[in-house]
Short mmCIF file of C-alpha atoms (C1' of nucleotides) in Angstrom, two decimals:
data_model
loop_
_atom_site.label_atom_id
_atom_site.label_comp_id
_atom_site.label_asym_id
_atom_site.label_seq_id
_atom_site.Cartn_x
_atom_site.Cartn_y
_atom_site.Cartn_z
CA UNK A 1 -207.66 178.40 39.11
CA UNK A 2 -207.64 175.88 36.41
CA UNK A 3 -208.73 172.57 37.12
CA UNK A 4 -206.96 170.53 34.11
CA UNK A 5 -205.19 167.51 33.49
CA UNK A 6 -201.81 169.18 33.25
CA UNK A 7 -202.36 170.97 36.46
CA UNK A 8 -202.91 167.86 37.77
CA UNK A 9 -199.38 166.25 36.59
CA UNK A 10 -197.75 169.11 38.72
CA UNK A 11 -199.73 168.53 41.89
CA UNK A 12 -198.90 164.78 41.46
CA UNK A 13 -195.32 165.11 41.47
CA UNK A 14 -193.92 168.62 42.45
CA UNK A 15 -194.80 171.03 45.15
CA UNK A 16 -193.28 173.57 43.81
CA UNK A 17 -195.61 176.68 44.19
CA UNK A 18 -193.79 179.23 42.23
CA UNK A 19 -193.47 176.36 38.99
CA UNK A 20 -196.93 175.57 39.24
CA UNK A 21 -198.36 179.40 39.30
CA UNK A 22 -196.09 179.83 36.46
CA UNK A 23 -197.01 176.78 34.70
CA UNK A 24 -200.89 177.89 34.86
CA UNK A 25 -199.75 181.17 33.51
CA UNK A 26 -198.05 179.62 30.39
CA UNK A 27 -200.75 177.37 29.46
CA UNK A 28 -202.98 177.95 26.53
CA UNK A 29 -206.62 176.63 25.93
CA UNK A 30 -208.25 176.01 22.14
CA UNK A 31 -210.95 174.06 20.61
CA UNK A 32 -210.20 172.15 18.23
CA UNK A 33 -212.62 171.02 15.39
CA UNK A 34 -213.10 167.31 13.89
CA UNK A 35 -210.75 166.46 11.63
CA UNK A 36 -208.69 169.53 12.14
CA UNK A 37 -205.11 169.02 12.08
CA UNK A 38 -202.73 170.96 14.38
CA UNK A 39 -199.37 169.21 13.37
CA UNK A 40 -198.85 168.55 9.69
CA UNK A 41 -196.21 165.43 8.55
CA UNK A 42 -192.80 167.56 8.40
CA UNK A 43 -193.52 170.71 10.20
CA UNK A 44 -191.61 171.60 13.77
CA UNK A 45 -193.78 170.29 16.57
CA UNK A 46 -194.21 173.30 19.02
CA UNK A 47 -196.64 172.64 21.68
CA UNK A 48 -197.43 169.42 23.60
CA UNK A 49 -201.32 168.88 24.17
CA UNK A 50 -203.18 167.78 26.83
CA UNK A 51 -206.66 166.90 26.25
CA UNK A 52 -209.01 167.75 28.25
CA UNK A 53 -212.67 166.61 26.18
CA UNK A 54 -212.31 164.61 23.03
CA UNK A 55 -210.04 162.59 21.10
CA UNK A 56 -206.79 162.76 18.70
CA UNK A 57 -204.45 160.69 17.12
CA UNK A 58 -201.08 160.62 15.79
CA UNK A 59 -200.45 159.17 12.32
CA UNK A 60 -197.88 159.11 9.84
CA UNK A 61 -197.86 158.08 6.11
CA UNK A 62 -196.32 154.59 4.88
CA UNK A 63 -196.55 153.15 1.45
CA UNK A 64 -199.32 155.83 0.80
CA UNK A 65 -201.28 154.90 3.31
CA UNK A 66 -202.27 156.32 6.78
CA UNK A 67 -201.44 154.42 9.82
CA UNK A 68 -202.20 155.55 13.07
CA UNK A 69 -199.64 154.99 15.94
CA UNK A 70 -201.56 156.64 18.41
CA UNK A 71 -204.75 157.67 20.15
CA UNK A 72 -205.32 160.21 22.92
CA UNK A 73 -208.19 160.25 25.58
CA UNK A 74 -209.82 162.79 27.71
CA UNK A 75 -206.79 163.20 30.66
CA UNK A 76 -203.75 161.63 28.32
CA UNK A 77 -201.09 163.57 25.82
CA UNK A 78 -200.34 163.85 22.39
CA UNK A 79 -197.26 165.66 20.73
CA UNK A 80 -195.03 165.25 17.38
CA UNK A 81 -192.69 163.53 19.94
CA UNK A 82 -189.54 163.16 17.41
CA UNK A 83 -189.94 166.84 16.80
CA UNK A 84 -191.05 167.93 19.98
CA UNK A 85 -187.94 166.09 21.98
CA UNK A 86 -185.33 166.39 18.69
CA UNK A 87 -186.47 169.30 17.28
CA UNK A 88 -186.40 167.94 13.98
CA UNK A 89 -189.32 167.85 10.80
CA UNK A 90 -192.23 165.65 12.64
CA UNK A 91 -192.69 162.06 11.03
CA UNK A 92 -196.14 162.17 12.72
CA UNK A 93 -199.01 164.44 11.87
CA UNK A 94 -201.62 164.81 14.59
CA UNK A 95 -205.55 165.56 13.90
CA UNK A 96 -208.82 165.62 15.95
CA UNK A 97 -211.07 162.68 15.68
CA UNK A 98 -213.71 164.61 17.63
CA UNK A 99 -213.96 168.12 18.78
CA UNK A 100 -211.64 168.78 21.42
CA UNK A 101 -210.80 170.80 24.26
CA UNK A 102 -207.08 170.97 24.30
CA UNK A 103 -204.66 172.84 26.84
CA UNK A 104 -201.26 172.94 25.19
CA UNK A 105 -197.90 173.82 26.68
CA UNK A 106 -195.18 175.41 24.29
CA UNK A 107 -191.60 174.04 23.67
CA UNK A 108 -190.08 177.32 24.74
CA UNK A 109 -191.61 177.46 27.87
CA UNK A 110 -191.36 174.28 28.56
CA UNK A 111 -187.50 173.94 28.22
CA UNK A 112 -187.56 177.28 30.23
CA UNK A 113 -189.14 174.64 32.72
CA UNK A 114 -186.88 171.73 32.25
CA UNK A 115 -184.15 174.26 33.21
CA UNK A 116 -184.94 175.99 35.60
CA UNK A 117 -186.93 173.25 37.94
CA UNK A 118 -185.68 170.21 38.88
CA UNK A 119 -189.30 168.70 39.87
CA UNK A 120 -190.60 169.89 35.67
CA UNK A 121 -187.30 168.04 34.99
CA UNK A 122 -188.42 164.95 37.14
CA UNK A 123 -192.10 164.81 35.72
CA UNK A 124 -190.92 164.71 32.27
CA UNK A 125 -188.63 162.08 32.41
CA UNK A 126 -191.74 160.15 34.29
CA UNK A 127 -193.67 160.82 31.44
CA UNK A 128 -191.77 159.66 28.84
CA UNK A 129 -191.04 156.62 31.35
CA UNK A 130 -194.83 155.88 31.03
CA UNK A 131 -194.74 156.70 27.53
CA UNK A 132 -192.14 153.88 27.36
CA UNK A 133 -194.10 151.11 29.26
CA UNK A 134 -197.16 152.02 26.83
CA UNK A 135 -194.66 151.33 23.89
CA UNK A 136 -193.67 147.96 25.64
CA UNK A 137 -197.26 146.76 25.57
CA UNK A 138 -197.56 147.82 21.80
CA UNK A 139 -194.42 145.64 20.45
CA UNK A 140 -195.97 142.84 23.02
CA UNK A 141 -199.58 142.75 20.95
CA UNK A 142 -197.85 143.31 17.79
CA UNK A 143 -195.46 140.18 18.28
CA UNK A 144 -197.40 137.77 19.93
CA UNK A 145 -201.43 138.85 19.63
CA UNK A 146 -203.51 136.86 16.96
CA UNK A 147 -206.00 140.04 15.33
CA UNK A 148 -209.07 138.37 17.45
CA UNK A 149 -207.17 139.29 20.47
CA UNK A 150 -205.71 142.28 19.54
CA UNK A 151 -209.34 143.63 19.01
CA UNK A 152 -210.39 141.80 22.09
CA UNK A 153 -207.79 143.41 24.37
CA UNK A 154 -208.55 147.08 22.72
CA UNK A 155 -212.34 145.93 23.24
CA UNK A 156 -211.18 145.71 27.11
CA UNK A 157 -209.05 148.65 27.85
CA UNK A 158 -210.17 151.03 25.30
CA UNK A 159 -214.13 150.23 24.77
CA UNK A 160 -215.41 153.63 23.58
CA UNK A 161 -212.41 153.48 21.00
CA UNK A 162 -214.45 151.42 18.96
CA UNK A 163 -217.30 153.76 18.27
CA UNK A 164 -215.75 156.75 18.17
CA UNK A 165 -213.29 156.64 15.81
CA UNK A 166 -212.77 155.23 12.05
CA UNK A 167 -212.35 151.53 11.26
CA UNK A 168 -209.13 152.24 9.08
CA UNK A 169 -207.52 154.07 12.17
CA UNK A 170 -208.41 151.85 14.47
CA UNK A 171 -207.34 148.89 12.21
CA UNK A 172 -203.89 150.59 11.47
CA UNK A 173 -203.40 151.21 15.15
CA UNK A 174 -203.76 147.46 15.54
CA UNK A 175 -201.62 146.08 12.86
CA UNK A 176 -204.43 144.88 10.94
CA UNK A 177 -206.26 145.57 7.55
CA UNK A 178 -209.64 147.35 7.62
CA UNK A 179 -210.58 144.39 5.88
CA UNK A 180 -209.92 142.13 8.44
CA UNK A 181 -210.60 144.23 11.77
CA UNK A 182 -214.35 144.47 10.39
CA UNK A 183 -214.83 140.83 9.98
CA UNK A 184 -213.92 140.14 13.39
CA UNK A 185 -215.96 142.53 15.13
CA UNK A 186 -219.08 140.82 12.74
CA UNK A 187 -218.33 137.02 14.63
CA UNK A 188 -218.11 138.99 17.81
CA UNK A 189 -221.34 140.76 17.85
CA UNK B 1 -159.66 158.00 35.97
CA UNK B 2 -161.55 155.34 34.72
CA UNK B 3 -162.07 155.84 30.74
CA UNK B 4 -165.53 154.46 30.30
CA UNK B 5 -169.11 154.75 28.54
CA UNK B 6 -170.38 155.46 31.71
CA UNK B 7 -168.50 158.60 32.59
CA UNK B 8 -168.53 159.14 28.78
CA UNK B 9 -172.28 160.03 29.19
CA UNK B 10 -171.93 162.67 32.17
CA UNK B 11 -169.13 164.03 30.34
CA UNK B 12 -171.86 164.74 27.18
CA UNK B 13 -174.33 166.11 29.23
CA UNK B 14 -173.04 168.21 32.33
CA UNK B 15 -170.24 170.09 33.46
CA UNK B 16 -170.83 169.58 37.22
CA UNK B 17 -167.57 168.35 38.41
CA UNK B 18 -168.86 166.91 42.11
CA UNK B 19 -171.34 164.47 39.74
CA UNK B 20 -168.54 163.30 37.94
CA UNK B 21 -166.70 162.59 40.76
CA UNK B 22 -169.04 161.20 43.20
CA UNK B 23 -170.22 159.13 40.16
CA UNK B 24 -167.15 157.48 39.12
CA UNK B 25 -166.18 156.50 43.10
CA UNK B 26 -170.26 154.75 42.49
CA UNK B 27 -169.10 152.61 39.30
CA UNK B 28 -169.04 149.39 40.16
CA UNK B 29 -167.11 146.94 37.92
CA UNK B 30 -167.47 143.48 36.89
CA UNK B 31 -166.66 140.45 35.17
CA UNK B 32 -169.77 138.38 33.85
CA UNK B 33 -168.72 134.97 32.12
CA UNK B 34 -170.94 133.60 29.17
CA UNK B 35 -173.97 132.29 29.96
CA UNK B 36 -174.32 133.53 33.86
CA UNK B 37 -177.44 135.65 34.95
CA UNK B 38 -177.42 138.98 36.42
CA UNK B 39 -180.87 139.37 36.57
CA UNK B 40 -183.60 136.91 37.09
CA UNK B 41 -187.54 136.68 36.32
CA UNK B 42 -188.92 138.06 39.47
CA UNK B 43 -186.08 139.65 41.26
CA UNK B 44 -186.19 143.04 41.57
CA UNK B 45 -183.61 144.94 39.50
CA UNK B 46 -180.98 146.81 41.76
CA UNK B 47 -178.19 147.59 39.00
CA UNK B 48 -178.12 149.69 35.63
CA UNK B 49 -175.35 147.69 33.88
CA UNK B 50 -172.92 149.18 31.31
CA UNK B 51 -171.11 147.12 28.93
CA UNK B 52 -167.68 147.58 28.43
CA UNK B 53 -166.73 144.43 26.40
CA UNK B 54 -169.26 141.60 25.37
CA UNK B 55 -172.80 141.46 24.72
CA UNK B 56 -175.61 140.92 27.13
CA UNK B 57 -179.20 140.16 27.06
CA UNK B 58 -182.78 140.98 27.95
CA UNK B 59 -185.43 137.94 27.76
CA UNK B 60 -188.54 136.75 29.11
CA UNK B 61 -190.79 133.90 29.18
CA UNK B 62 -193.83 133.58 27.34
CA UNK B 63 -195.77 130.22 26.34
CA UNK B 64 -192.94 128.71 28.02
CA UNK B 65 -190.50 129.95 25.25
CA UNK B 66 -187.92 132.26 26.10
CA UNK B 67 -188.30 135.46 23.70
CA UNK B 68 -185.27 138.15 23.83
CA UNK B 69 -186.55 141.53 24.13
CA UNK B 70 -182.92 143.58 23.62
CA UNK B 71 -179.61 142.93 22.91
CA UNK B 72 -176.71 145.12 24.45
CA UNK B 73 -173.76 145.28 22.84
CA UNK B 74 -170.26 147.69 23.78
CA UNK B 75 -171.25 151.12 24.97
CA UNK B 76 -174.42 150.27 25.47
CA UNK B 77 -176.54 149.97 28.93
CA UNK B 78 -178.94 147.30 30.07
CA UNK B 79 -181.34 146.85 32.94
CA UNK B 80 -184.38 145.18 34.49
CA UNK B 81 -186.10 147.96 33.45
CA UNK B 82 -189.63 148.27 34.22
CA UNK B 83 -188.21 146.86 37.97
CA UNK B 84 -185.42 149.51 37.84
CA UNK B 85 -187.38 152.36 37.20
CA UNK B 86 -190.75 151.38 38.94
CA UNK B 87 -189.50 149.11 41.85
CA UNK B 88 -191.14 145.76 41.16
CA UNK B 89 -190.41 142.50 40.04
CA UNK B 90 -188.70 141.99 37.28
CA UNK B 91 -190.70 140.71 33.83
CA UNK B 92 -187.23 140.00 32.37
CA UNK B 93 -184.18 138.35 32.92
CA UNK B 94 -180.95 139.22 32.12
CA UNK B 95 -177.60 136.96 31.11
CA UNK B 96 -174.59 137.68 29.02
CA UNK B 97 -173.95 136.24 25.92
CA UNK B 98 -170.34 136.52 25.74
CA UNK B 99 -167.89 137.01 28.92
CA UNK B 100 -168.43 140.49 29.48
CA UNK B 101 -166.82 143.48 31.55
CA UNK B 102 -169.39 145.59 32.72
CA UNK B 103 -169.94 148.93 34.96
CA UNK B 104 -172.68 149.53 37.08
CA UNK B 105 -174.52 152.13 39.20
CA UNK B 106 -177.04 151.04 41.71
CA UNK B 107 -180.81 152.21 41.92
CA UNK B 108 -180.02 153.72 45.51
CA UNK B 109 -176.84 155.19 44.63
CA UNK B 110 -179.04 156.89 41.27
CA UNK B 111 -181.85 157.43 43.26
CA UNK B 112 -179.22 159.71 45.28
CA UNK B 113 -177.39 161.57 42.41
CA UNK B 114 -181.22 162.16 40.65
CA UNK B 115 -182.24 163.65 44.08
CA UNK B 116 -179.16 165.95 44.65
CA UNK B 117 -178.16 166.62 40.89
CA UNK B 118 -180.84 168.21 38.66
CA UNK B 119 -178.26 167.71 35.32
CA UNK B 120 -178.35 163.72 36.43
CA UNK B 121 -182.36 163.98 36.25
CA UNK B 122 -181.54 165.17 32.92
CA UNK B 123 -179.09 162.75 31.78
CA UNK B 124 -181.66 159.88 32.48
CA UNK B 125 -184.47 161.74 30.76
CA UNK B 126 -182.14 161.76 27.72
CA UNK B 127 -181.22 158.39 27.76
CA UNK B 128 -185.02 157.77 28.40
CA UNK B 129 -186.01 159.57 25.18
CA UNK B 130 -183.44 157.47 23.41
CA UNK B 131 -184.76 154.04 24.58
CA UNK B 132 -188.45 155.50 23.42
CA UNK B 133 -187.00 155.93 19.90
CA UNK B 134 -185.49 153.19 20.22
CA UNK B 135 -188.93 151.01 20.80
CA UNK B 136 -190.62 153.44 17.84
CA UNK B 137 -188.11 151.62 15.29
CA UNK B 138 -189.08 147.95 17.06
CA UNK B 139 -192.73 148.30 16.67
CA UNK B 140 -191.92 149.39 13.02
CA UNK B 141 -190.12 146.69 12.64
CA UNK B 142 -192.30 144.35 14.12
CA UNK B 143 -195.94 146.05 11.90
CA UNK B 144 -194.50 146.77 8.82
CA UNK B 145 -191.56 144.31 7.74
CA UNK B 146 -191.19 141.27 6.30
CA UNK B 147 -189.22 138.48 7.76
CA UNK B 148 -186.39 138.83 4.95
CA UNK B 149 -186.52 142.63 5.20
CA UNK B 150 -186.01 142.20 9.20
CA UNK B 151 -183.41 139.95 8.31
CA UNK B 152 -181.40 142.57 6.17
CA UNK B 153 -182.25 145.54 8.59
CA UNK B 154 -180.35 143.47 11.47
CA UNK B 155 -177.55 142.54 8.88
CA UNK B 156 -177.28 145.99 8.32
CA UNK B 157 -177.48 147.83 11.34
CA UNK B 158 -176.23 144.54 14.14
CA UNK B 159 -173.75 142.35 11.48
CA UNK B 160 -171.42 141.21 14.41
CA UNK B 161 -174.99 139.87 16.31
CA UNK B 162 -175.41 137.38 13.22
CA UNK B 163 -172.68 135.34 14.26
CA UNK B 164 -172.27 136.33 18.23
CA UNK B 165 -175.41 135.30 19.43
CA UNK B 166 -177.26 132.10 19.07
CA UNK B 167 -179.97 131.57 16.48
CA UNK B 168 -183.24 131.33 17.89
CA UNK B 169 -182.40 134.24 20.63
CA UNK B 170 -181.96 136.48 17.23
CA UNK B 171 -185.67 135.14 15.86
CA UNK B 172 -187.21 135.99 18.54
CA UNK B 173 -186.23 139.38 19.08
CA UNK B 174 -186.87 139.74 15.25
CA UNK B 175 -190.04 138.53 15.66
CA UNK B 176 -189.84 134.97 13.75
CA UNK B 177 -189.11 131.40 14.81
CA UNK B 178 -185.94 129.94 14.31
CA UNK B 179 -187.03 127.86 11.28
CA UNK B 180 -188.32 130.63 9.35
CA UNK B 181 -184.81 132.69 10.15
CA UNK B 182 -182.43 129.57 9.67
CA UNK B 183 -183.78 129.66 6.33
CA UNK B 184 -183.69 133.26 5.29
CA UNK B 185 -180.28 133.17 6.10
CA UNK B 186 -179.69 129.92 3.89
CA UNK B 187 -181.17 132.07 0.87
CA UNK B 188 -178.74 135.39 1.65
CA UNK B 189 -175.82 133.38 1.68
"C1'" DC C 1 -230.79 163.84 -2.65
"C1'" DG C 2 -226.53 163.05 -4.65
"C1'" DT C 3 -221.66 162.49 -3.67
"C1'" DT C 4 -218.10 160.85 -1.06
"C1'" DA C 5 -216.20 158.51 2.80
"C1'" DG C 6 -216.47 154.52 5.29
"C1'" DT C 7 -217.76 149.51 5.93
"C1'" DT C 8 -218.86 144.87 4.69
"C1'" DT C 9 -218.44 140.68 2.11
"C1'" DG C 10 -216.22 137.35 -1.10
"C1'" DA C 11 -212.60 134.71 -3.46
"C1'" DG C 12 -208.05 133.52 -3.99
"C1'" DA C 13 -202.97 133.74 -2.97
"C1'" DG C 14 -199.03 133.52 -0.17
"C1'" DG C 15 -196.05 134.01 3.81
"C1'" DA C 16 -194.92 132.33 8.05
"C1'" DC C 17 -196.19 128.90 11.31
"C1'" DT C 18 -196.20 124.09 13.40
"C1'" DC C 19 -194.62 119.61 13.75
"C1'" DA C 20 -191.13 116.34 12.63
"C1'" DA C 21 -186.70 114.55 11.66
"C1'" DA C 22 -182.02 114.81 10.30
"C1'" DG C 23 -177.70 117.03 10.52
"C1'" DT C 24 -173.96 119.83 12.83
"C1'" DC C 25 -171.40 121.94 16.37
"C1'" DT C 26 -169.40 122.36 21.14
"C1'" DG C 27 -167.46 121.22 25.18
"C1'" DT C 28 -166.56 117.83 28.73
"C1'" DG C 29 -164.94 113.54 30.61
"C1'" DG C 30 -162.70 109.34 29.84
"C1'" DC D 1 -157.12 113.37 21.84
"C1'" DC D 2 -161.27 111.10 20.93
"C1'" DA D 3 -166.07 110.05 21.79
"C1'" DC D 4 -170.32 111.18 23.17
"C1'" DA D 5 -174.24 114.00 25.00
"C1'" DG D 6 -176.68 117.93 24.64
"C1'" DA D 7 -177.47 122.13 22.39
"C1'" DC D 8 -178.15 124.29 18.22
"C1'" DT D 9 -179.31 124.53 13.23
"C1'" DT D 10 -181.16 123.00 8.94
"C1'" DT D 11 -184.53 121.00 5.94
"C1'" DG D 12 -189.18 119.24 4.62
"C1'" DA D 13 -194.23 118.94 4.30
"C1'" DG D 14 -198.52 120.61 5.21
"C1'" DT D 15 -201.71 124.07 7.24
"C1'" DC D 16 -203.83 128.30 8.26
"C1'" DC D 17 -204.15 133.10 9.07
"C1'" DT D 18 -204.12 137.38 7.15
"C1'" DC D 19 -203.42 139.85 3.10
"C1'" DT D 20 -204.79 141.70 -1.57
"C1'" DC D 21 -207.96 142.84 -4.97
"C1'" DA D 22 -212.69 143.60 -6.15
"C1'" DA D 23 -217.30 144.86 -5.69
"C1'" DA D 24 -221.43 145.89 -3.24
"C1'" DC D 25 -223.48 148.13 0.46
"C1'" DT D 26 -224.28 151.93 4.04
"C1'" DA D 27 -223.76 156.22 6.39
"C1'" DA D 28 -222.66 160.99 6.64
"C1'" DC D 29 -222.75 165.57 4.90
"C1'" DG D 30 -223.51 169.55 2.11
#
DNA sequence: CGTTAGTTTGAGAGGACTCAAAGTCTGTGG
DNA sequence: CCACAGACTTTGAGTCCTCTCAAACTAACG
């Protein structure tokens, strides 16, 4: 038996044996390189990752530029959510920062899940209700947070973030120029 | 039969004719006059509203200002949410902006239908999804936009909240103080 | 070891903020 | 029906934060 993060999000909330041997069954496992991509802006987002080792981001392009609206840790989730959920062209592409262990669940099987099992239909809608709370926080630094403390609080719930990926994605994420994300972090070192 | 948006969603989404049923003897209707609170700081949220007629309000305190967080207009739904959903007090508060008729369902009475009725689990994961896309366009909003261009996107998309709610509850949730929006609005005009 | 991606530093401009004061609207009581 | 108090909106002046544009510096990779 797999011992993985998504494994995990069944035991959590279901007890459902015949879901969860099934749901081990349908998972897939893949490395994924730095700075490979596995969702491209516009494509159909198929599968929903869970990483188990590394890091990704989302990102999508505005005024030529790159911004990243999300990073994913070791234990958390990444999809083309628009396209996953809508099943429309992704806005988002997603990449690998570093090499990663992913374990990836497919749309098919998953809406197999959502209708056949009440508890798969449960956990997703408490995902996305985390999802949303996470999303809360984000308009809350971007309205109110000065750039000092929008590093500051990233510096406090997200330390490792800092050295292990870009400056530009990091700044994006924060609502900041590269410019100005790196003088900060030179007056607070 | 009551002919509202509140039956109008279980209508969309499911066929199960004891849901319907049991759901519209749940709807509780109500008048709210201007200016009263349904919901406030600190309580813990025990109805999902839906508005009928009027517009309502979600707000919350912060530097001892109040800033509005959503607006609800006809056919739309409001709550308490992260106290709905997760059962502690509420962050926000919630008052009506005009008199307004509203519909609600209680958090036991939902808990009860999402128990017993896997096509209700679905409907809230649906209107779930929706608030998360929702909160995408807000934090777009919010990183990317100028004042005057969050100005036109409201004009565009809200025109009746221009002149239905007051002006410094429509900065806020734009993002802006009143000063800065009292004069935008002097240079559209 | 050279090329490219990524980061730092500097100077200058501008948008939105704060603080302050005046003007306008709304509703309630006399 | 008018007058007044309180809430709401407008206008002004000055400041500051963050942005843009530009160039130099550093690190990573083949």
């Amino acid at each position: 038996m797999t011992n993985n993060s998504l494994t995990q999000l069944i035991l959590d909330h279901s007890d459902d044996q015949e879901l969860l041997e099934r749901f081990q069954k349908s998972i897939e496992t893949e490395h994924i390189n730095k700075g490979e991509t596995v969702l491209k802006e516009g494509e159909t987002s198929n599968k929903l990752y869970f990483i188990e080792q590394g890091l990704m981001r989302s990102f999508y392009m505005r005024d030529y530029k790159e911004v990243t609206c999300w990073f994913a840790f070791e234990g958390e989730h990444i999809t083309g959510i628009d396209s996953f959920f809508q099943r429309t062209p992704s806005k988002y592409g997603i990449e690998a920062i570093e090499d990663s262990l992913v374990n990836s669940i497919s749309y098919d099987v998953m809406n197999e899940f959502l209708d056949q099992f009440h508890s798969f239909e449960r956990i997703v809608r408490l995902v996305l209700t985390g999802a949303y709370f996470d999303l809360v926080d984000r308009v809350e630094m971007l309205q109110f947070l000065t750039t000092h403390e929008r590093y500051e609080k990233i510096a406090e719930l997200k330390p490792s973030l800092l050295h292990r990926a870009p400056l530009g994605q990091i700044a994006s994420y924060l609502g900041m120029t590269q410019e100005t994300l790196s003088r900060i972090r030179g007056i607070k070192n």
